[in-house]
Amino acid sequence: MKNTVNLLIVVIILTAGFTGCQKLNLNPQSWLKSASMRSQSPDEDETTSEIEKFETKVDTPFIGEYTQITGKNLIALQGVGLVTGLNGTGGNPPPSVHREALLREMRRRNVKNPNQILRSPSTALVIVKAYLPPLIRKGETFDVEVYLPGNSEATSLEGGWLMESYLAEQAMIQGRGLLKGHILAKAQGPILIPPMSEEDRKKGTSGLLRRGRILAGGISVAEDRDLALYLRNDFKSIRNAQRIANRIGTRFHHFDKYGIEEPLAEAKTDKKVVLKLKPRYKHNDSRYLQVVRYIAFRETDVAQRVRMQKLTEEIMIPEKAERASIELEAIGKKSIPILKSALKSPLLEVRFHAAVALAYLDDGSGIKDLADAAREEPAFRVYALAAMSALDEPEAHLHLRELMSMTSAETRYGAFR
């Protein structure tokens, strides 16, 4: 009996001790687990937390949710130029800051008898205006506009040729006159004026002859214009900026002259990522920015497959087709089969959005649908023509040539461009 009592006391003591260890967190297994967790760095803890968060997230987070794009603005340029080759419709410009600026430029170029040249009826002083487009590269061209000053004696620019002129940012400052910035472009070429019938001329619409355009007459001499993505203040960090640059660089890259692959995005600071233009999008940079915004910031393979299945259904719905096509384009080449299946839709809008995405993925399966959209739907025309120009395929060139014979002036001009 005594032995039984002693044994019972030992069991009670051991049970109490084990319970106390649990309450005081003295379990050896707990020590090992805690020690293992404490051995991780704060960055590792944060990374693990983020992975778990995004792996269990239903809605994919896109780059556009964390960034804002800048650098999309046009730069207004202006200069003064000399038009030659006029058929007696020129004239001597009256005294002005523009005349003085032109005379200085002519003397700088060692032009003999500049005042005599300005008095000739075959020449005219003009104001040259243009807008330097965003994402333009050094050496690329753009359209410029020329017009006669209000007090000019010249009556028409028809048949004229603009001599080489320099364009810069300008501002009229009170007390200091006209101030110029750095030269960003040059302009020259034949002047095109709006077509006018004899009836129009008799009605007194000759004012249209006092201005004109030079197609691709401007050439950029400035450094390449790039875009920048700025991270939200609550999201900015070196690591997040680098992650965004890596995600964009994985989807968009190019090869330099040595054949080395270079990403088109580079993290510069903890909140700024510089973005270069993919040449394929040069006629539709807005599309490029849309696609960049819909690149997934973080997404597992399983989550991407689920999203692609959802997009397969949405692209067949006209109201959702545009957004779905952009998301599929942002995913890349693996989306091509889904986009090709959308070309079988009886709806032009669905086929158009799928064909545009395919064109920028370097797949010409939707060329015919793009040509149909350019012919039949004015709202799609400019985007269809831009997408066809992104494809270096004979079929695309043939369709563009056919569109140049359309009755619509807009279609003919767009196909020519």
mmCIF file with all atom_site columns, C-alpha atoms in Angstrom, residues 140-146 162 187-193 212-219 417:
data_model
loop_
_atom_site.group_PDB
_atom_site.id
_atom_site.type_symbol
_atom_site.label_atom_id
_atom_site.label_alt_id
_atom_site.label_comp_id
_atom_site.label_asym_id
_atom_site.label_entity_id
_atom_site.label_seq_id
_atom_site.pdbx_PDB_ins_code
_atom_site.Cartn_x
_atom_site.Cartn_y
_atom_site.Cartn_z
_atom_site.occupancy
_atom_site.B_iso_or_equiv
_atom_site.pdbx_formal_charge
_atom_site.auth_seq_id
_atom_site.auth_comp_id
_atom_site.auth_asym_id
_atom_site.auth_atom_id
_atom_site.pdbx_PDB_model_num
ATOM 1  C CA . GLU A 1 140 ? 13.559 60.624 -85.323 1.00 0.00 ? 140 GLU A CA 1
ATOM 2  C CA . THR A 1 141 ? 11.209 62.905 -87.253 1.00 0.00 ? 141 THR A CA 1
ATOM 3  C CA . PHE A 1 142 ? 7.885  64.614 -86.510 1.00 0.00 ? 142 PHE A CA 1
ATOM 4  C CA . ASP A 1 143 ? 5.508  67.066 -88.226 1.00 0.00 ? 143 ASP A CA 1
ATOM 5  C CA . VAL A 1 144 ? 5.920  70.829 -87.967 1.00 0.00 ? 144 VAL A CA 1
ATOM 6  C CA . GLU A 1 145 ? 3.665  73.793 -88.716 1.00 0.00 ? 145 GLU A CA 1
ATOM 7  C CA . VAL A 1 146 ? 4.639  77.092 -90.339 1.00 0.00 ? 146 VAL A CA 1
ATOM 8  C CA . LEU A 1 162 ? 11.418 76.026 -95.506 1.00 0.00 ? 162 LEU A CA 1
ATOM 9  C CA . ALA A 1 187 ? 13.102 71.673 -89.324 1.00 0.00 ? 187 ALA A CA 1
ATOM 10 C CA . GLN A 1 188 ? 13.090 72.014 -93.103 1.00 0.00 ? 188 GLN A CA 1
ATOM 11 C CA . GLY A 1 189 ? 11.230 70.777 -96.177 1.00 0.00 ? 189 GLY A CA 1
ATOM 12 C CA . PRO A 1 190 ? 8.368  71.441 -98.629 1.00 0.00 ? 190 PRO A CA 1
ATOM 13 C CA . ILE A 1 191 ? 5.275  73.158 -97.257 1.00 0.00 ? 191 ILE A CA 1
ATOM 14 C CA . LEU A 1 192 ? 1.873  71.558 -97.751 1.00 0.00 ? 192 LEU A CA 1
ATOM 15 C CA . ILE A 1 193 ? -1.183 73.790 -97.603 1.00 0.00 ? 193 ILE A CA 1
ATOM 16 C CA . GLY A 1 212 ? 0.946  75.042 -93.837 1.00 0.00 ? 212 GLY A CA 1
ATOM 17 C CA . ARG A 1 213 ? 2.554  71.858 -92.555 1.00 0.00 ? 213 ARG A CA 1
ATOM 18 C CA . ILE A 1 214 ? 5.733  69.949 -93.282 1.00 0.00 ? 214 ILE A CA 1
ATOM 19 C CA . LEU A 1 215 ? 5.193  66.224 -92.825 1.00 0.00 ? 215 LEU A CA 1
ATOM 20 C CA . ALA A 1 216 ? 8.129  64.647 -90.995 1.00 0.00 ? 216 ALA A CA 1
ATOM 21 C CA . GLY A 1 217 ? 9.895  67.986 -91.437 1.00 0.00 ? 217 GLY A CA 1
ATOM 22 C CA . GLY A 1 218 ? 11.215 68.132 -87.883 1.00 0.00 ? 218 GLY A CA 1
ATOM 23 C CA . ILE A 1 219 ? 14.102 66.051 -86.593 1.00 0.00 ? 219 ILE A CA 1
ATOM 24 C CA . ARG A 1 417 ? 2.110  57.157 -92.567 1.00 0.00 ? 417 ARG A CA 1
#
